[in-house]
Short mmCIF file of C-alpha atoms and ligand atoms in Angstrom, two decimals:
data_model
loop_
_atom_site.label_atom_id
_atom_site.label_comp_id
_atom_site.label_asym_id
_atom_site.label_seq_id
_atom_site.Cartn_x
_atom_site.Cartn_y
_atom_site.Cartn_z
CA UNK A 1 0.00 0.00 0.00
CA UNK A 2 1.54 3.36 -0.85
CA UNK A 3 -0.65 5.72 1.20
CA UNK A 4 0.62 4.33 4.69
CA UNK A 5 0.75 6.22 7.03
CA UNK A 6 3.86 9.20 8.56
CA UNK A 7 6.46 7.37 10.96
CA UNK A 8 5.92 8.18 14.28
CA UNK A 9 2.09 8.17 13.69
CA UNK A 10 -0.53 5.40 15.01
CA UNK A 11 -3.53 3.38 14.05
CA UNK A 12 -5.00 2.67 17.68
CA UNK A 13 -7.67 -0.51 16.58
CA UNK A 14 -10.14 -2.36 18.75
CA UNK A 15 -7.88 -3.62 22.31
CA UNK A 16 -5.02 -0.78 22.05
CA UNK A 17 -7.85 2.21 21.45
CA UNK A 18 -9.69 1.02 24.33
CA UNK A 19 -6.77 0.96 26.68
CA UNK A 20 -6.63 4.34 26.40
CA UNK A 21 -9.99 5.61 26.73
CA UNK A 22 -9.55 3.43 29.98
CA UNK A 23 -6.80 5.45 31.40
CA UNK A 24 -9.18 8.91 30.17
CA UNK A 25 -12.43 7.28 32.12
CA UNK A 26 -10.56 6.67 35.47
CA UNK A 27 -8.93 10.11 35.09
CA UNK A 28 -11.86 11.57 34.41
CA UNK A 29 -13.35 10.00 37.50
CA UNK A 30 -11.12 10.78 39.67
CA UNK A 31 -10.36 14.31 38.43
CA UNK A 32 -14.35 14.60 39.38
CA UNK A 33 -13.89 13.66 42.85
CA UNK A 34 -11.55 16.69 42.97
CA UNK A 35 -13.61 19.28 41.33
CA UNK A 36 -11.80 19.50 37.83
CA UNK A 37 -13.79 21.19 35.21
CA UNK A 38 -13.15 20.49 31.51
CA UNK A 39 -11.57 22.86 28.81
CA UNK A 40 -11.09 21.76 25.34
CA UNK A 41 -8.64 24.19 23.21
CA UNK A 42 -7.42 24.24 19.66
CA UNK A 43 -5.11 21.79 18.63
CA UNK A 44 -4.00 24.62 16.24
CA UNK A 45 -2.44 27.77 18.16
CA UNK A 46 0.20 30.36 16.93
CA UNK A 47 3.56 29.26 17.04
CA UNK A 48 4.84 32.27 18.99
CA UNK A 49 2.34 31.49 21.92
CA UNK A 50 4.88 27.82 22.23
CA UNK A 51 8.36 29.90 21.56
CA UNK A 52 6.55 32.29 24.59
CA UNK A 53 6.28 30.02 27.35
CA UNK A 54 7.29 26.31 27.07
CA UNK A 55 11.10 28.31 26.11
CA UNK A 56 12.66 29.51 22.66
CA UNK A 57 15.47 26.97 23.88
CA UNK A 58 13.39 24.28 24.48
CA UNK A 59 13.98 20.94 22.61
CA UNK A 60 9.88 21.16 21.96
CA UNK A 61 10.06 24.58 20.49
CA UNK A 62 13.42 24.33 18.70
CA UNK A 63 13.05 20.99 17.12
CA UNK A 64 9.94 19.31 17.77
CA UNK A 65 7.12 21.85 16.77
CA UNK A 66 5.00 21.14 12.97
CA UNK A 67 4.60 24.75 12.34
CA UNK A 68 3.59 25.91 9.21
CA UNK A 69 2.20 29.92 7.35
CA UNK A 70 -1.18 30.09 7.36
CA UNK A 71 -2.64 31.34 4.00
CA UNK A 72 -4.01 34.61 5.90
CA UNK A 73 -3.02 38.23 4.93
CA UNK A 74 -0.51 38.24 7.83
CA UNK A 75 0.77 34.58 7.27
CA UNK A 76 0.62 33.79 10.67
CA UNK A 77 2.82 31.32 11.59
CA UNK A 78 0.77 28.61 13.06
CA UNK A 79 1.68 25.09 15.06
CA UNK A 80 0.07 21.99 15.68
CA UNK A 81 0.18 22.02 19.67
CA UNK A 82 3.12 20.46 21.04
CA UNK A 83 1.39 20.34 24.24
CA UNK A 84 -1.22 21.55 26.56
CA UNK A 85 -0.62 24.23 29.19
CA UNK A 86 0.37 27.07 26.77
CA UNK A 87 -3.03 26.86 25.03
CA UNK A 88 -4.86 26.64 28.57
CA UNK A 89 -3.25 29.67 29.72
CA UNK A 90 -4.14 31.54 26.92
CA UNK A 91 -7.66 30.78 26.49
CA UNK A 92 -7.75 31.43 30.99
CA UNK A 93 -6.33 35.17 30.23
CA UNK A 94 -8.47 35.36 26.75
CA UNK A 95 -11.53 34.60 28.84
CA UNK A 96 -10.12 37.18 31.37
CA UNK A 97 -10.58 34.81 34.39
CA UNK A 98 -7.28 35.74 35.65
CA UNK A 99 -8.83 39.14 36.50
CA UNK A 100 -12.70 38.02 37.24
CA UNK A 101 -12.71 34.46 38.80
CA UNK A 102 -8.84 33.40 38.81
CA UNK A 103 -9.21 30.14 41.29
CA UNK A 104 -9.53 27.04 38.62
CA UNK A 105 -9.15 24.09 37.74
CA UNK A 106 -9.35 22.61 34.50
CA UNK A 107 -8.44 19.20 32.99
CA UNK A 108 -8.08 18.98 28.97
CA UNK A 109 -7.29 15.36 26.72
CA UNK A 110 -6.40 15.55 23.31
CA UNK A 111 -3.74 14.45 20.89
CA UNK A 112 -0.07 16.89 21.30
CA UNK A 113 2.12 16.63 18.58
CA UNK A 114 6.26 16.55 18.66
CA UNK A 115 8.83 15.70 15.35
CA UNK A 116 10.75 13.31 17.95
CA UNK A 117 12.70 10.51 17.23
CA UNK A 118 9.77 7.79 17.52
CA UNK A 119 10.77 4.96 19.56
CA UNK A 120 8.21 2.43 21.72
CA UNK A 121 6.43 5.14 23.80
CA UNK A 122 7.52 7.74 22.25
CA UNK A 123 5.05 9.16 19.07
CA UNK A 124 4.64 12.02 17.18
CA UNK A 125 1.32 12.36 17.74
CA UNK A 126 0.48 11.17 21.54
CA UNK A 127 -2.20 12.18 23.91
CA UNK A 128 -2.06 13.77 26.35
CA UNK A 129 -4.53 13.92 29.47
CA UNK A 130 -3.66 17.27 31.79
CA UNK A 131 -4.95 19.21 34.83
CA UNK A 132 -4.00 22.99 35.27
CA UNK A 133 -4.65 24.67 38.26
CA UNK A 134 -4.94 28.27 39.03
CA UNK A 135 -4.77 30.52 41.59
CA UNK A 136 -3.43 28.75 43.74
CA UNK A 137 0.25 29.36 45.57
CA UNK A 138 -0.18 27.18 48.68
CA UNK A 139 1.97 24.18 49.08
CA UNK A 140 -1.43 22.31 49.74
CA UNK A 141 -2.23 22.78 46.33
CA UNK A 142 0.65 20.61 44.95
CA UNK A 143 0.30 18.01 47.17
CA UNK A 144 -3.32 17.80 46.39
CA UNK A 145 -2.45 16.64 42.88
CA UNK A 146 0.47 15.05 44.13
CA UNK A 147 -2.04 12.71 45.73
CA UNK A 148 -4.24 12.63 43.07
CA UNK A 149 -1.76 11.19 40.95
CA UNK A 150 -0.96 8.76 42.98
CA UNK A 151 -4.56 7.62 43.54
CA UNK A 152 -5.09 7.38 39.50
CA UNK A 153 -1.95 5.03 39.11
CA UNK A 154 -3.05 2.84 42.52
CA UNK A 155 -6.40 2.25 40.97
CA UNK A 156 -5.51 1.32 37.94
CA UNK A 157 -2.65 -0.87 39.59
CA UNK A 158 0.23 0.62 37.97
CA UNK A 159 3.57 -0.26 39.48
CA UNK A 160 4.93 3.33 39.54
CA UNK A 161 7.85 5.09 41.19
CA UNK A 162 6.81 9.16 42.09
CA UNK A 163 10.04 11.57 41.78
CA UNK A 164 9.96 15.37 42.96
CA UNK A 165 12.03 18.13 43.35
CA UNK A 166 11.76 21.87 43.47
CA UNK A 167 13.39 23.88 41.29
CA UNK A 168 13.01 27.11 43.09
CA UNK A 169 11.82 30.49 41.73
CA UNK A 170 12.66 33.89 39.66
CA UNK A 171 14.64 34.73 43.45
CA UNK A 172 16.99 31.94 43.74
CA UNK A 173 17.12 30.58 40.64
CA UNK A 174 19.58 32.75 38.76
CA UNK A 175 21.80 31.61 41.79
CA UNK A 176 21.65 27.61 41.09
CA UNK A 177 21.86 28.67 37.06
CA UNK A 178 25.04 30.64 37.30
CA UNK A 179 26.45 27.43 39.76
CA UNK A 180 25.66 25.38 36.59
CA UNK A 181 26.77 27.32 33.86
CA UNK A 182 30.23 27.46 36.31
CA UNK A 183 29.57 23.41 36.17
CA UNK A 184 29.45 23.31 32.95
CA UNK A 185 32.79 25.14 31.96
CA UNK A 186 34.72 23.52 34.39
CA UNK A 187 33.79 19.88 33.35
CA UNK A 188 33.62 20.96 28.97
CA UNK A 189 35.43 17.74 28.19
CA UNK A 190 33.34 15.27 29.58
CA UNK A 191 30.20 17.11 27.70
CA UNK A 192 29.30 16.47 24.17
CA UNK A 193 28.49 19.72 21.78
CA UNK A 194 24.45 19.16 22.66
CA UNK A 195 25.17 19.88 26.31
CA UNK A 196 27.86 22.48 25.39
CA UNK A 197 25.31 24.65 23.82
CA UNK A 198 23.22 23.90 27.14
CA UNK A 199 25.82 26.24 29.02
CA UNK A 200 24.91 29.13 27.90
CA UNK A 201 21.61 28.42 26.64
CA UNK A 202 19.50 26.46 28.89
CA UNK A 203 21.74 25.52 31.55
CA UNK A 204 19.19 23.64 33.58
CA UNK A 205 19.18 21.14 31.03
CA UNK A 206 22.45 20.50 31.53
CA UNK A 207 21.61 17.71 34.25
CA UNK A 208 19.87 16.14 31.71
CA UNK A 209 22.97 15.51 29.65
CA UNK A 210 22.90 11.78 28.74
CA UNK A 211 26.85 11.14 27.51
CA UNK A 212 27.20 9.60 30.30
CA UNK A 213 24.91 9.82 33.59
CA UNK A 214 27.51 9.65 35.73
CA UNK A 215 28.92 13.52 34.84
CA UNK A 216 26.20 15.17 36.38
CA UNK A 217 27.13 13.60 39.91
CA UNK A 218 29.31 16.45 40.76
CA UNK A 219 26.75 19.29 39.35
CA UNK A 220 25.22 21.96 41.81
CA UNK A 221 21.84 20.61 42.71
CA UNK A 222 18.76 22.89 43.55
CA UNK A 223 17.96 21.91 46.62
CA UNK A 224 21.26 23.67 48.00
CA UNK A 225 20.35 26.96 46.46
CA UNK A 226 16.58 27.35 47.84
CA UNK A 227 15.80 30.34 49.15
CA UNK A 228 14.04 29.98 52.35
CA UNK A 229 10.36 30.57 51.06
CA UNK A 230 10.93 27.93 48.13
CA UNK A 231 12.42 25.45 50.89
CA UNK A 232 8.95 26.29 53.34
CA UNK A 233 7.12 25.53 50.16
CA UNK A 234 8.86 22.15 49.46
CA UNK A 235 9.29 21.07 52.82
CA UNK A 236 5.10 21.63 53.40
CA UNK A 237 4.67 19.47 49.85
CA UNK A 238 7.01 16.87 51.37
CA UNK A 239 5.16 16.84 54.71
CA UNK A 240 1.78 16.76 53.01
CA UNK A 241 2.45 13.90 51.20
CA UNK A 242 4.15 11.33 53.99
CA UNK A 243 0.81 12.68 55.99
CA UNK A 244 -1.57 10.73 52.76
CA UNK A 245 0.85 7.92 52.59
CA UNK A 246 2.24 8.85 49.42
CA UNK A 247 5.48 7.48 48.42
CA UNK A 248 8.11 9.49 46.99
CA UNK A 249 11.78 10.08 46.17
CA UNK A 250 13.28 13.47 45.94
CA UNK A 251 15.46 13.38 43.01
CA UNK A 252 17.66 16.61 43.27
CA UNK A 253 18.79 16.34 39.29
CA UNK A 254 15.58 16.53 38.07
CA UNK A 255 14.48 19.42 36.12
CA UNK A 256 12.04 19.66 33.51
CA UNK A 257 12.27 20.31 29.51
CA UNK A 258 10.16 23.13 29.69
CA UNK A 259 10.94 26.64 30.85
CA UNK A 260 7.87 27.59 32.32
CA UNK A 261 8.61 25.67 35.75
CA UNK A 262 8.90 27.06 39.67
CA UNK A 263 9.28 25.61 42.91
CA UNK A 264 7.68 21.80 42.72
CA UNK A 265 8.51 19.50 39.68
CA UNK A 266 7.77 16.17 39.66
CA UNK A 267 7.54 13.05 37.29
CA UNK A 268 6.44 9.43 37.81
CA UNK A 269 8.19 7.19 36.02
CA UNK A 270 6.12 3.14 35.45
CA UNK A 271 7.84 0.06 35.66
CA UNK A 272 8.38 -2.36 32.63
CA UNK A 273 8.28 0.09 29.67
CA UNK A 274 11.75 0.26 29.08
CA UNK A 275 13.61 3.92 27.76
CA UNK A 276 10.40 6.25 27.26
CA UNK A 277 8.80 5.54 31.03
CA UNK A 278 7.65 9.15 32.47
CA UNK A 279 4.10 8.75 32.39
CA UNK A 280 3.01 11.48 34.04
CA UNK A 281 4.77 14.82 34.42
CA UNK A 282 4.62 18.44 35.60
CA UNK A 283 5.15 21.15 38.34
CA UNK A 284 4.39 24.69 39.26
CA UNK A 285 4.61 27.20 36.92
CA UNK A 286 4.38 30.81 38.98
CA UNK A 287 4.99 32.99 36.49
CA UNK A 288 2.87 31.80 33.45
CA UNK A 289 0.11 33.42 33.54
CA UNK A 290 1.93 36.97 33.95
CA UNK A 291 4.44 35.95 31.15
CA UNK A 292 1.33 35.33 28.78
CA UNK A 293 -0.30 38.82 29.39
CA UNK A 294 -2.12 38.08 32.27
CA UNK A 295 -2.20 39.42 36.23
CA UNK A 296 0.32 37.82 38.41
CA UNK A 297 -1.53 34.51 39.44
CA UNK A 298 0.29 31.34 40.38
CA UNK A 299 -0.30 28.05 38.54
CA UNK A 300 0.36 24.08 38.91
CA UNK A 301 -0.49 21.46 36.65
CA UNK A 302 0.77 18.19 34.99
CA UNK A 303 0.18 16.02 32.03
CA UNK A 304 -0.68 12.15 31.77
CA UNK A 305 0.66 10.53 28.55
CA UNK A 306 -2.07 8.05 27.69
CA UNK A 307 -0.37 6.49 25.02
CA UNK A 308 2.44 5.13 27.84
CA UNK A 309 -0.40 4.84 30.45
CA UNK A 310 -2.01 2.40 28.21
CA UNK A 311 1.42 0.86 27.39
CA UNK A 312 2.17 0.41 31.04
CA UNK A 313 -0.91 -1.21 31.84
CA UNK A 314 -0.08 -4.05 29.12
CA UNK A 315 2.71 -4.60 30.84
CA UNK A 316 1.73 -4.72 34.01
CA UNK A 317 -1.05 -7.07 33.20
CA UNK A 318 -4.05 -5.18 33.00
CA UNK A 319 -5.65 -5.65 29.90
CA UNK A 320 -9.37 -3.94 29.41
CA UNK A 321 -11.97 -6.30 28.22
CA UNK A 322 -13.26 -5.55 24.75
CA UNK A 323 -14.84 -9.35 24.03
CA UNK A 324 -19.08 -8.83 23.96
CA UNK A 325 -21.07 -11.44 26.71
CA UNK A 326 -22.81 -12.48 23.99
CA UNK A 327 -23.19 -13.06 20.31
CA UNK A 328 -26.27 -13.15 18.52
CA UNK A 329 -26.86 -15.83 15.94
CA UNK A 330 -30.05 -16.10 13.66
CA UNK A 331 -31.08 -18.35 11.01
CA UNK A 332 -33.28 -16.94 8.79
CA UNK A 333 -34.92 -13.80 8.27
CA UNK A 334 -38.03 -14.03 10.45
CA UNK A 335 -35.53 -15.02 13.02
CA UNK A 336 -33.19 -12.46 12.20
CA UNK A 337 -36.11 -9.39 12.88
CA UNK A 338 -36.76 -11.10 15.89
CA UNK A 339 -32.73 -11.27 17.16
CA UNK A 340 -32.58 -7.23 16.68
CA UNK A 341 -35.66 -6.73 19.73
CA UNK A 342 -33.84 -9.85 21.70
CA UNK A 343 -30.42 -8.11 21.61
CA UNK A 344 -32.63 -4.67 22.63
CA UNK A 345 -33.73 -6.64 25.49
CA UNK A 346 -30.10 -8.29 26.55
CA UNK A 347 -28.99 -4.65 26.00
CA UNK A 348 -31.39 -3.28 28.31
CA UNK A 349 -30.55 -5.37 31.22
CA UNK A 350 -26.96 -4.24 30.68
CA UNK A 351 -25.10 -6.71 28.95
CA UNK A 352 -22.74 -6.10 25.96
CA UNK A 353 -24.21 -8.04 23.16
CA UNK A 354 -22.90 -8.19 19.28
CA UNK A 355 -25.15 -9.15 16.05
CA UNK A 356 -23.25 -11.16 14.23
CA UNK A 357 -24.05 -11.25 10.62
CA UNK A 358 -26.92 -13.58 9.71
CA UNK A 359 -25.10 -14.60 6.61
CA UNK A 360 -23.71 -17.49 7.50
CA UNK A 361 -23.27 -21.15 8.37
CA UNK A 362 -24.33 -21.99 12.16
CA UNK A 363 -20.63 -23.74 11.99
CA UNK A 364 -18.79 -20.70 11.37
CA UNK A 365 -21.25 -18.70 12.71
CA UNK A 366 -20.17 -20.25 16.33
CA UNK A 367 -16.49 -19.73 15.54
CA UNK A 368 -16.97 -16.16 15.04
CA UNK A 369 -18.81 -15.66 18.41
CA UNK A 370 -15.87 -17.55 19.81
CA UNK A 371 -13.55 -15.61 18.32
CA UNK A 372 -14.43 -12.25 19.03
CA UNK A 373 -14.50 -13.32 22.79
CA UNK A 374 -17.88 -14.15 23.87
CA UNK A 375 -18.76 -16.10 26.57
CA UNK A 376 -22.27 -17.41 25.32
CA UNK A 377 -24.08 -17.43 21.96
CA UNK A 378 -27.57 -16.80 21.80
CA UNK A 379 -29.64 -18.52 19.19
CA UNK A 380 -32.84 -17.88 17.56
CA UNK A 381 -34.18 -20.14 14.20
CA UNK A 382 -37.68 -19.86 13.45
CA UNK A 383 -38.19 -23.05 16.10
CA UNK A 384 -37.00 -20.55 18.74
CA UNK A 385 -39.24 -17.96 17.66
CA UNK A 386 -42.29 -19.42 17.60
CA UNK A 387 -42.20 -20.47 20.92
CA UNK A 388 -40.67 -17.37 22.35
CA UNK A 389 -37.46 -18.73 23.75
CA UNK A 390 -34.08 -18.80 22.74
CA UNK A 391 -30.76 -21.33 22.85
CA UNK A 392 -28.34 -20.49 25.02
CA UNK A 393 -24.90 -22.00 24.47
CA UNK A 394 -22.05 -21.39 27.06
CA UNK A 395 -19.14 -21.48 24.69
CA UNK A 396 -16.62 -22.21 27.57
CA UNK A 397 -18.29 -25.28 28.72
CA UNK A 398 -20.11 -26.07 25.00
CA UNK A 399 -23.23 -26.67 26.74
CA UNK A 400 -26.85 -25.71 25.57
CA UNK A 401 -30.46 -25.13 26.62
CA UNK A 402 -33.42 -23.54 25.69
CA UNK A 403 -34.76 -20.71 28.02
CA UNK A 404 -36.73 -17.62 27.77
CA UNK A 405 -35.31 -14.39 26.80
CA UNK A 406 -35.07 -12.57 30.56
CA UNK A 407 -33.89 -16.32 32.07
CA UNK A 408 -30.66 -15.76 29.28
CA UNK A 409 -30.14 -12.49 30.30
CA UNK A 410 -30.27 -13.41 33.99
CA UNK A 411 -27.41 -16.56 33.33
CA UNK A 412 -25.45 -14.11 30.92
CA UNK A 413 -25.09 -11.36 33.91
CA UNK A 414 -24.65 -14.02 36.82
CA UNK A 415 -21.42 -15.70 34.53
CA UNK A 416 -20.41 -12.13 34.53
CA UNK A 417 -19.85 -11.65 37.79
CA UNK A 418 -17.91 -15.11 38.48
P1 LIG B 501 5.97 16.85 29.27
O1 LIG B 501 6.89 16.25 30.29
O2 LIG B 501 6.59 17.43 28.07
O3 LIG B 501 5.11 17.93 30.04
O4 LIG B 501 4.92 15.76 28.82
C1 LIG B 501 4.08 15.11 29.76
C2 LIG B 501 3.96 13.64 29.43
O5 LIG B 501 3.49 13.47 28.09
C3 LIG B 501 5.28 12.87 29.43
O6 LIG B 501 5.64 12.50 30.74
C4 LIG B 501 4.93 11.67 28.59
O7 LIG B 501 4.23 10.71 29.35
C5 LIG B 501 3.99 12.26 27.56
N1 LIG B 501 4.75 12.52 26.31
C6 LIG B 501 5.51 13.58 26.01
N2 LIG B 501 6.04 13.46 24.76
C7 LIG B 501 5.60 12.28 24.27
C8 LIG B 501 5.77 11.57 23.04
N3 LIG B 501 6.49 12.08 22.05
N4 LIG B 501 5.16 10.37 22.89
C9 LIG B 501 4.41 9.86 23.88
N5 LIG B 501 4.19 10.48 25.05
C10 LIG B 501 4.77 11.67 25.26
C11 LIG B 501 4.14 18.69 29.44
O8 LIG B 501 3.72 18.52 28.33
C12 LIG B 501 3.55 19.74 30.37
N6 LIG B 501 2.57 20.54 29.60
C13 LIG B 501 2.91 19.10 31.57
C14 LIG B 501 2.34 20.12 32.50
C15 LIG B 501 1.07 20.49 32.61
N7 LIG B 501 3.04 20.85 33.34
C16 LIG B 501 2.24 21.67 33.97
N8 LIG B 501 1.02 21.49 33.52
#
């Protein structure tokens, strides 16, 4: 076939679709139980609103973004969102909520596109699930989602490691960033030319130099260069979260891609998915909102990546059920009318039921309903239908018999629950 389609792109079918819409129902859930309300943004935005506030030295925004000219009069340069918290806080000071109502909390899902290297977990188109919250400058308020994080990987039994760190604020930052760049000159051979440019560039990211993990061993970590209110801050977060039982590790090397970050940063990392394992990341972001036009009003959030959510949950086990509890099989066409109000009924009484096609052998016909994963095949003929009952074969055990149309649906539900 020569349409296929772009590398890095995916065809989610049946099983693999449905493991994600899994992760987005429990988050969804949960993110009800704490009062989230939803947004949904473009997934088209202006390119400058990225180069703004995720960083013009970002890998996202120098490498990773599909931007293209709009045909407009001013050929805007436009991009396909790279991801979701610029596009939040825009359409927040847009709405002017910053000035008239500027405590929320918003969750948004959606498909984020990045020109990456693609690699299992890693896509260049991937969803995204995220939660920004505004407003809100307490410490509470990250270990609030802290815990709600931690809650969404527990119920969906994810084996999952939580890392934080705080990467203090516009006060003692420039501090820790001058002790890297310092770092970074003194140890120049041991870095490759990417993490070169990091020096004077982006020298946060220069913990995140790969050449070799060791190197960053002996670089300045933020923790030593908190200022007291960002230590208060972190030390309440820390507190917070050994109150709820939430288990942790403060990794001091962490920082994030992204420039937008203050104070709290944290990533959760899932067992068994090899390179690409962050699953869900984020922090506090301070100075957003202001940066983007807005009044001076502090913001957390993070973002789940579904796509390695869903991944993570094959490995670990959990598989969502797609198979029907029963197929329908009719013979004939009298028998056929009659299977469309039967599966009505089965419906009704909550069970997942599939028609299968009348146009075929009752041989094959039973292979099919086996196939696609049913437990039990219900069978009408015009016999069947005369009489007003129905054969119900339990494809497990390959046993039959003949009973009403509310006695299947009662057996169908009870087999359920076993
Ligand atoms: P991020 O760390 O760039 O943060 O992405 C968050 C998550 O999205 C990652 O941990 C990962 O699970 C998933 N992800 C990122 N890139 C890819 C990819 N190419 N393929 C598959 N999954 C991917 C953000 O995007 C921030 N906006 C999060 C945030 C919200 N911070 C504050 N509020």
């Amino acid at each position: 076939m020569e349409l296929t389609r772009l590398r890095g792109f995916r065809d989610l079918i049946g099983a693999d679709a449905r493991a994600m819409s899994l992760v987005e129902e429990r988050a969804r859930a949960i993110f009800d139980r704490y009062s989230i309300k939803e947004i949904r943004i473009p997934v088209l935005e202006r390119t400058q609103l990225y180069s703004r506030s995720s960083g013009e030295t970002s890998d996202v925004v120098e490498k990773q973004m599909y931007t293209f000219t709009d045909r407009d009069e001013g050929e805007t340069a436009v991009a396909l969102r790279p991801e979701g918290t610029p596009g939040v806080v825009r359409a927040y000071v847009e709405a002017g909520l910053d000035r008239t109502d500027p405590e929320q909390r918003l969750f948004y899902s959606g498909p984020m596109f990045r020109r990456e290297r693609p690699q299992k977990g890693r896509y260049r188109q991937f969803y995204q699930f995220g939660v920004e919250i505004f407003g809100r400058p307490d410490a509470a308020s990250d270990a609030e989602l802290l815990i709600m994080i931690d809650e969404l990987c527990r119920d969906l039994k994810l084996p999952f490691t939580m890392e934080v760190n705080s990467i203090g604020d516009q006060k003692c930052r420039p501090a820790f960033r001058e002790a890297l760049v310092q770092w970074g000159r003194a140890h120049w051979d041991e870095l490759d030319d990417d993490c070169h440019n990091r020096i004077d560039r982006n020298p946060l990211r220069l913990l995140d130099c790969k050449k070799d993990a060791k190197v960053t061993e002996s670089a300045p970590k933020s923790l030593d260069y908190l200022c007291d209110e960002c230590r208060a801050h972190f030390d309440i977060v820390k507190e917070l979260l050994t109150a709820a039982n939430v288990q942790y590790i403060v990794n001091p090397r962490m920082v994030r891609g992204l420039d937008y970050y203050t104070r709290t940063a944290f990533e959760v990392m899932a067992s068994g998915l090899g390179a690409q394992s962050t699953i869900v990341a984020g922090g506090r972001y301070d100075g957003l909102v202001e940066t983007m036009g807005g009044t001076a009003i502090a913001g957390i959030g993070f973002a789940i990546g579904v796509d390695r959510m869903a991944l993570a949950l094959e490995a670990a086990g959990v598989t969502p059920t797609i198979a029907p509890d029963a197929a329908i099989i009719s013979m004939g066409p009298a028998a056929m009318r009659h299977a469309v109000i039967v599966a009505r009924d089965l419906r009704a009484a909550n069970l997942n039921v599939e028609m299968l096609s009348p146009e075929r052998k009752m041989k094959s016909l039973l292979a099919r309903a086996s196939k696609i994963g049913a437990r039990f095949a219900v069978i009408i003929g015009d016999d069947e239908l005369a009489r007003g009952v129905v054969q119900l074969r339990d494809l497990n055990e390959s046993t039959q018999r003949e009973v009403a149309v509310a006695e299947a649906a009662r057996a169908i539900a009870e087999a359920r629950e076993e």
